[in-house]
CSV table of C-alpha atoms in Angstrom, one decimal:
chain,number,residue,atom,x,y,z
A,14,MET,CA,116.3,-23.9,-168.5
A,15,THR,CA,112.6,-22.7,-168.0
A,16,GLU,CA,110.2,-21.5,-165.3
A,17,ILE,CA,108.6,-23.6,-162.6
A,18,SER,CA,105.0,-23.9,-163.2
A,19,GLN,CA,102.8,-25.4,-160.5
A,20,ASN,CA,101.9,-28.3,-163.2
A,21,GLN,CA,105.5,-29.3,-163.6
A,22,LEU,CA,105.5,-29.6,-160.1
A,23,ALA,CA,102.3,-31.3,-159.4
A,24,LYS,CA,103.7,-33.9,-162.2
A,25,TRP,CA,107.2,-34.5,-160.5
A,26,TYR,CA,105.7,-35.0,-157.5
A,27,GLU,CA,104.0,-37.9,-158.7
A,28,ASP,CA,106.7,-39.0,-160.9
A,29,TYR,CA,109.6,-38.9,-157.4
A,30,GLU,CA,107.6,-38.8,-154.6
A,31,ALA,CA,107.0,-42.1,-153.1
A,32,GLU,CA,110.4,-42.6,-153.5
A,33,LEU,CA,111.8,-39.5,-151.8
A,34,MET,CA,109.9,-40.5,-149.3
A,35,LEU,CA,111.2,-43.3,-149.0
A,36,TYR,CA,114.6,-42.3,-149.0
A,37,ALA,CA,113.9,-39.7,-146.2
A,38,LYS,CA,112.4,-42.0,-144.2
A,39,GLN,CA,116.2,-43.7,-143.6
A,40,TRP,CA,116.6,-40.6,-141.6
A,41,HIS,CA,113.0,-39.6,-139.7
A,42,SER,CA,109.3,-41.1,-138.9
A,43,GLU,CA,106.9,-40.5,-141.8
A,44,PRO,CA,105.6,-37.2,-140.9
A,45,GLN,CA,108.9,-35.9,-140.5
A,46,ALA,CA,110.0,-37.5,-143.4
A,47,GLU,CA,106.5,-36.0,-145.3
A,48,ASP,CA,107.7,-32.4,-144.4
A,49,ILE,CA,111.1,-33.2,-145.7
A,50,VAL,CA,109.9,-33.8,-149.1
A,51,GLN,CA,107.5,-31.5,-149.1
A,52,ASP,CA,109.7,-28.9,-148.1
A,53,ALA,CA,112.2,-29.9,-151.4
A,54,PHE,CA,109.0,-29.4,-153.2
A,55,ILE,CA,108.1,-25.9,-152.1
A,56,ARG,CA,111.9,-24.8,-152.8
A,57,LEU,CA,112.0,-26.4,-155.9
A,58,LEU,CA,108.8,-24.0,-156.5
A,59,LYS,CA,110.7,-21.5,-155.0
A,60,GLN,CA,114.2,-21.3,-158.1
A,61,ARG,CA,113.8,-19.4,-160.6
A,62,LYS,CA,114.7,-21.9,-163.2
A,63,SER,CA,114.2,-25.7,-163.0
A,64,PRO,CA,117.6,-27.6,-162.8
A,65,ASP,CA,118.7,-29.4,-165.0
A,66,ASN,CA,118.9,-32.7,-163.1
A,67,VAL,CA,115.5,-31.8,-160.8
A,68,ARG,CA,115.2,-35.9,-159.8
A,69,ALA,CA,119.0,-35.0,-158.3
A,70,TRP,CA,118.3,-31.3,-156.8
A,71,LEU,CA,115.7,-33.2,-155.4
A,72,PHE,CA,117.2,-35.9,-153.7
A,73,ARG,CA,119.9,-33.9,-152.6
A,74,VAL,CA,117.9,-31.0,-150.8
A,75,VAL,CA,116.2,-33.7,-149.3
A,76,ARG,CA,119.4,-35.5,-147.8
A,77,ASN,CA,120.8,-31.9,-147.2
A,78,ARG,CA,117.5,-31.3,-145.6
A,79,ALA,CA,117.5,-34.8,-143.6
A,80,ILE,CA,120.7,-34.4,-142.1
A,81,SER,CA,120.3,-30.9,-141.5
A,82,LYS,CA,117.6,-32.4,-139.3
A,83,VAL,CA,119.1,-35.5,-137.2
A,84,ARG,CA,122.6,-32.5,-135.8
A,85,SER,CA,119.3,-29.8,-135.0
A,86,LEU,CA,118.3,-32.5,-132.8
A,87,LYS,CA,121.9,-34.4,-132.1
A,88,GLN,CA,119.9,-36.9,-131.4
A,89,GLN,CA,121.0,-39.2,-133.7
A,90,GLN,CA,120.9,-42.4,-131.9
A,91,LYS,CA,117.5,-41.7,-130.9
A,92,ALA,CA,116.4,-40.5,-134.1
A,93,ASP,CA,117.6,-44.2,-135.4
A,94,GLN,CA,115.7,-45.6,-132.5
A,95,LYS,CA,112.4,-44.2,-133.8
A,96,ILE,CA,113.3,-45.3,-137.2
A,97,GLN,CA,113.6,-48.6,-135.9
A,98,GLU,CA,110.2,-48.2,-133.6
A,99,SER,CA,108.1,-46.4,-136.5
A,100,GLU,CA,105.5,-48.0,-137.9
A,101,ALA,CA,105.7,-46.7,-141.0
A,102,VAL,CA,105.3,-48.7,-143.7
A,103,TRP,CA,107.8,-48.3,-147.0
A,104,PHE,CA,107.0,-50.3,-149.9
A,105,GLU,CA,103.8,-51.5,-151.0
A,106,SER,CA,102.7,-55.6,-150.5
A,107,SER,CA,102.0,-57.1,-153.7
A,108,SER,CA,101.5,-61.5,-153.9
A,109,SER,CA,103.8,-60.9,-157.3
A,110,ASP,CA,106.8,-59.4,-155.3
A,111,LEU,CA,109.5,-62.1,-155.5
A,112,ILE,CA,111.0,-60.3,-152.2
A,113,ASP,CA,108.0,-59.6,-149.4
A,114,ALA,CA,107.7,-56.5,-148.6
A,115,GLY,CA,108.3,-56.1,-145.0
A,116,MET,CA,111.2,-58.7,-144.4
A,117,ALA,CA,112.7,-55.9,-147.1
A,118,GLN,CA,111.8,-53.2,-145.2
A,119,ASN,CA,113.3,-54.7,-141.5
A,120,ILE,CA,116.8,-55.9,-143.6
A,121,LEU,CA,116.9,-52.3,-145.4
A,122,GLN,CA,116.5,-50.8,-141.3
A,123,LYS,CA,119.1,-53.0,-140.2
A,124,LEU,CA,121.5,-51.6,-142.8
A,125,ALA,CA,124.5,-48.9,-141.9
A,126,ALA,CA,123.3,-45.3,-142.7
A,127,ASN,CA,125.6,-45.3,-145.5
A,128,LEU,CA,124.7,-49.1,-147.1
A,129,ARG,CA,120.9,-48.0,-146.7
A,130,GLU,CA,121.4,-44.6,-148.4
A,131,ILE,CA,123.1,-46.0,-152.0
A,132,VAL,CA,120.7,-48.9,-152.2
A,133,MET,CA,118.0,-46.6,-151.9
A,134,LEU,CA,118.8,-44.3,-154.1
A,135,ARG,CA,120.7,-46.6,-157.0
A,136,ILE,CA,117.6,-49.2,-157.1
A,137,TRP,CA,114.8,-46.5,-155.9
A,138,GLY,CA,116.7,-43.6,-157.3
A,139,GLN,CA,117.0,-44.8,-160.1
A,140,MET,CA,120.4,-42.8,-159.9
A,141,SER,CA,123.5,-43.7,-162.0
A,142,LEU,CA,127.1,-44.3,-159.9
A,143,LYS,CA,127.9,-40.7,-160.6
A,144,GLU,CA,125.0,-39.4,-160.1
A,145,ILE,CA,124.7,-41.3,-155.8
A,146,ALA,CA,128.7,-39.8,-156.2
A,147,GLU,CA,127.5,-36.3,-156.2
A,148,ILE,CA,125.2,-36.4,-154.1
A,149,THR,CA,126.7,-37.9,-151.1
A,150,GLY,CA,129.8,-36.3,-152.1
A,151,LYS,CA,132.0,-39.5,-152.5
A,152,SER,CA,134.1,-40.8,-155.6
A,153,ILE,CA,132.3,-43.1,-157.9
A,154,PRO,CA,134.6,-46.5,-157.0
A,155,TRP,CA,134.2,-45.7,-153.5
A,156,ILE,CA,129.9,-45.7,-154.2
A,157,HIS,CA,130.3,-48.9,-156.4
A,158,LYS,CA,132.5,-50.7,-153.8
A,159,GLU,CA,129.7,-49.8,-151.1
A,160,TYR,CA,126.5,-50.6,-153.2
A,161,LYS,CA,128.6,-54.3,-153.8
A,162,ARG,CA,129.1,-54.7,-150.1
A,163,ALA,CA,125.6,-54.1,-149.0
A,164,LEU,CA,123.9,-55.7,-151.5
A,165,GLU,CA,126.0,-58.5,-150.9
A,166,LEU,CA,124.5,-58.3,-146.9
A,167,ILE,CA,121.0,-57.7,-148.1
A,168,LYS,CA,121.3,-60.8,-150.3
A,169,LYS,CA,123.1,-62.6,-146.9
A,170,GLU,CA,119.5,-61.7,-145.1
A,171,LEU,CA,116.9,-62.5,-147.0
A,172,GLU,CA,119.0,-66.5,-147.2
A,173,HIS,CA,118.8,-65.9,-143.1
A,174,SER,CA,115.1,-64.8,-143.5
A,175,SER,CA,113.7,-67.8,-145.7
A,176,CYS,CA,115.7,-70.2,-143.9
A,177,THR,CA,114.0,-69.2,-140.6
A,178,LYS,CA,110.1,-69.2,-142.7
A,179,LYS,CA,111.3,-72.5,-144.0
A,180,LYS,CA,112.5,-73.9,-140.0
A,181,THR,CA,109.4,-71.9,-138.9
B,18,MET,CA,132.2,-47.7,-166.3
B,19,TYR,CA,131.0,-49.5,-162.8
B,20,GLU,CA,127.6,-49.3,-164.4
B,21,GLU,CA,126.6,-52.4,-165.3
B,22,GLU,CA,129.9,-53.9,-166.3
B,23,ASN,CA,130.9,-54.9,-162.9
B,24,MET,CA,128.0,-56.6,-161.6
B,25,THR,CA,127.5,-59.9,-161.2
B,26,PRO,CA,123.8,-61.7,-162.4
B,27,SER,CA,123.0,-62.9,-158.9
B,28,GLU,CA,123.1,-59.2,-157.5
B,29,LYS,CA,121.5,-58.3,-160.7
B,30,ALA,CA,118.4,-60.6,-160.5
B,31,LEU,CA,118.6,-59.1,-156.6
B,32,GLU,CA,118.4,-55.5,-157.7
B,33,SER,CA,115.8,-56.7,-160.1
B,34,ALA,CA,113.5,-58.1,-157.3
B,35,LEU,CA,114.5,-54.6,-154.3
B,36,GLY,CA,113.3,-52.9,-157.9
B,37,GLN,CA,109.8,-54.4,-157.6
B,38,LEU,CA,109.1,-53.2,-154.3
B,39,LYS,CA,106.9,-49.9,-154.9
B,40,PRO,CA,107.1,-47.5,-152.3
B,41,ILE,CA,104.3,-46.3,-150.6
B,42,THR,CA,102.0,-43.6,-152.8
B,43,ASN,CA,100.3,-40.5,-150.5
B,44,ILE,CA,97.8,-39.0,-152.8
B,45,LEU,CA,97.0,-36.6,-149.6
B,46,ASN,CA,100.1,-34.7,-149.3
B,47,ARG,CA,100.0,-34.0,-153.0
B,48,ASP,CA,97.3,-31.7,-152.6
B,49,GLN,CA,98.8,-30.5,-149.3
B,50,LEU,CA,101.6,-30.0,-151.5
B,51,MET,CA,99.5,-28.2,-154.5
B,52,PHE,CA,97.5,-25.8,-151.5
B,53,LYS,CA,100.8,-24.7,-150.4
B,54,ALA,CA,102.7,-24.0,-153.1
B,55,GLY,CA,99.2,-22.3,-154.1
B,56,ARG,CA,99.2,-20.5,-151.6
B,57,MET,CA,103.5,-19.3,-152.1
B,58,SER,CA,102.5,-18.3,-155.3
B,59,ALA,CA,100.0,-16.1,-154.2
B,60,GLY,CA,101.0,-14.3,-151.2
B,61,SER,CA,104.4,-13.9,-152.9
B,62,LYS,CA,105.2,-10.3,-153.4
B,63,GLY,CA,106.6,-9.3,-156.1
B,64,PRO,CA,109.4,-5.6,-156.4
B,65,TRP,CA,106.7,-3.7,-157.9
B,66,GLN,CA,104.5,-4.3,-154.5
B,67,ILE,CA,107.3,-3.5,-152.2
B,68,LEU,CA,107.4,-0.5,-154.4
B,69,SER,CA,104.1,0.4,-154.6
B,70,GLY,CA,103.7,-0.3,-150.6
B,71,ALA,CA,106.6,1.9,-150.2
B,72,LEU,CA,105.2,5.3,-152.0
B,73,THR,CA,101.8,4.4,-150.1
B,74,ILE,CA,103.9,4.6,-147.3
B,75,PHE,CA,105.5,7.6,-148.5
B,76,LEU,CA,102.3,9.2,-149.9
B,77,PHE,CA,100.4,9.3,-146.5
B,78,CYS,CA,103.6,10.4,-144.5
B,79,SER,CA,104.3,13.4,-146.9
B,80,ILE,CA,100.0,14.4,-146.2
B,81,LEU,CA,99.8,14.0,-142.5
B,82,LEU,CA,103.0,16.8,-142.3
B,83,ARG,CA,102.0,19.0,-144.8
B,84,THR,CA,97.5,19.1,-142.4
B,85,GLY,CA,100.5,19.5,-139.7
B,86,SER,CA,102.1,22.7,-141.2
B,87,ASN,CA,98.9,24.4,-142.0
B,88,GLU,CA,97.3,24.3,-139.0
B,89,ILE,CA,95.2,27.0,-137.8
B,90,ASN,CA,96.5,29.1,-134.9
B,91,ILE,CA,93.8,31.0,-132.4
B,92,VAL,CA,94.7,34.1,-131.4
B,93,PRO,CA,93.1,36.0,-129.3
B,94,THR,CA,92.0,39.4,-130.4
B,95,ASN,CA,90.3,43.0,-128.2
B,96,LYS,CA,86.9,42.6,-128.5
B,97,GLU,CA,86.4,46.7,-128.9
B,98,GLN,CA,85.8,47.2,-132.3
B,99,ASN,CA,87.7,49.5,-134.5
B,100,PRO,CA,85.8,52.8,-134.0
B,101,ILE,CA,84.3,54.0,-137.5
B,102,GLN,CA,85.9,56.2,-139.2
B,103,VAL,CA,83.9,59.2,-141.3
B,104,VAL,CA,85.5,60.7,-143.9
B,105,HIS,CA,84.0,63.4,-144.9
B,106,ALA,CA,84.9,64.7,-148.6
B,107,GLN,CA,85.4,67.7,-149.0
B,108,TYR,CA,84.0,69.4,-151.6
B,109,GLN,CA,85.1,70.5,-154.5
B,110,PRO,CA,83.1,72.0,-157.5
B,111,ALA,CA,83.5,71.0,-161.2
B,112,GLU,CA,85.8,74.1,-162.3
B,113,THR,CA,83.1,76.4,-164.4
B,114,ASP,CA,83.8,79.9,-166.2
B,115,SER,CA,83.1,82.6,-163.9
B,116,TYR,CA,83.8,85.8,-163.6
B,117,ASP,CA,84.8,86.6,-160.4
B,118,SER,CA,88.3,87.7,-161.2
B,119,MET,CA,87.1,90.4,-163.5
B,120,ALA,CA,85.8,94.0,-161.8
B,121,TYR,CA,82.2,94.0,-162.5
B,122,PRO,CA,82.2,97.3,-163.6
B,123,LYS,CA,84.6,97.3,-166.1
B,124,LEU,CA,82.7,94.5,-167.7
B,125,ARG,CA,79.5,96.9,-167.6
B,126,GLU,CA,82.0,99.4,-169.0
B,127,LYS,CA,83.2,97.1,-171.9
B,128,PHE,CA,79.9,94.9,-172.4
B,129,LEU,CA,78.2,98.9,-172.4
B,130,LYS,CA,80.2,99.5,-175.5
B,131,GLU,CA,80.5,96.9,-177.3
B,132,GLY,CA,78.0,95.1,-176.6
B,133,TRP,CA,77.7,91.2,-176.9
B,134,ASP,CA,81.0,90.9,-178.4
B,135,ALA,CA,82.7,92.1,-174.8
B,136,LEU,CA,81.5,88.3,-173.1
B,137,GLU,CA,83.6,86.2,-175.8
B,138,PHE,CA,82.9,82.7,-174.3
B,139,HIS,CA,79.4,83.3,-175.8
B,140,LYS,CA,81.4,83.9,-179.5
B,141,THR,CA,82.8,80.5,-179.0
B,142,SER,CA,79.6,78.5,-177.5
B,143,GLY,CA,77.5,76.7,-179.8
B,144,ASN,CA,74.3,77.2,-179.6
B,145,SER,CA,74.6,80.2,-182.1
B,146,GLU,CA,70.9,80.6,-183.8
B,147,SER,CA,69.3,81.3,-180.2
B,148,PHE,CA,71.9,83.0,-178.3
B,149,LYS,CA,71.6,85.9,-182.2
B,150,ASN,CA,67.6,85.7,-181.1
B,151,GLN,CA,68.6,86.8,-177.7
B,152,ARG,CA,71.1,89.4,-178.7
B,153,GLU,CA,68.4,91.2,-180.6
B,154,LEU,CA,66.0,91.0,-178.1
B,155,LEU,CA,67.9,92.4,-176.3
B,156,ASN,CA,69.1,95.5,-178.9
B,157,SER,CA,65.9,96.0,-179.3
B,158,MET,CA,65.3,96.3,-175.7
B,159,LEU,CA,68.1,98.4,-174.3
B,160,SER,CA,67.4,100.6,-177.9
B,161,SER,CA,63.8,101.5,-176.8
């Protein structure tokens, strides 16, 4: 545990900003997600000593902030609607991608919030099931089960989308 | 462990396919964050700053209280000036040998009998030669 410098903060921001933004976008629109992520980094700088697992700490802070903001609004449905309506792009599109970025975003947005969160933490947050369990406050077996369920749903959606694309 | 062992090959393939998608990064946000971080670190008040601020306030208050207690009260006074008191010092002459206490006739008689020796103060006085000359002169005058 050492004191956090601004250079260290900049390094962490470069490493984790995109993943954290993606994570926060599941609850909020892009500007709000930016505020939440930046606030998490500022909070990190305020810490006298850096946490043992900075990445997990940042994800946990972003999660808490995002959820408390949603609760404070008390308009979960409206917030979800905002996410659906927002034109924020989640992924950079590249020709080398096996899955279309826009399609993946649509599928993820349709997923239930708890499933989407686990998928994001696991794939783009690169976290172990144990870390995800610590962040979400759930058990590892439950996380594992829900993660598998989410992958199954995504797979089905991708197959369905590709079928409809071929038909058209 | 749940990490790798319980995942099917199709699930692993889907994981890797999704993992290829890169979340969008925003460079402008980084600059904004660093600006915020710099401002925060510059504006943060350490305990020494709070202490110095408190001491400054204490010093200021103490100066104010001190100047307040030493206010000069201007009280109107009588326009009449105090009269000048002229003190006349009494003249006291220095103590001198005088013969006032002696009766003149007695002194005359004594002088005529004994001569200059009758006047004791002449014996003790310092300038003896001049007195001797004066005595001789006086004796010659008297004898004549």
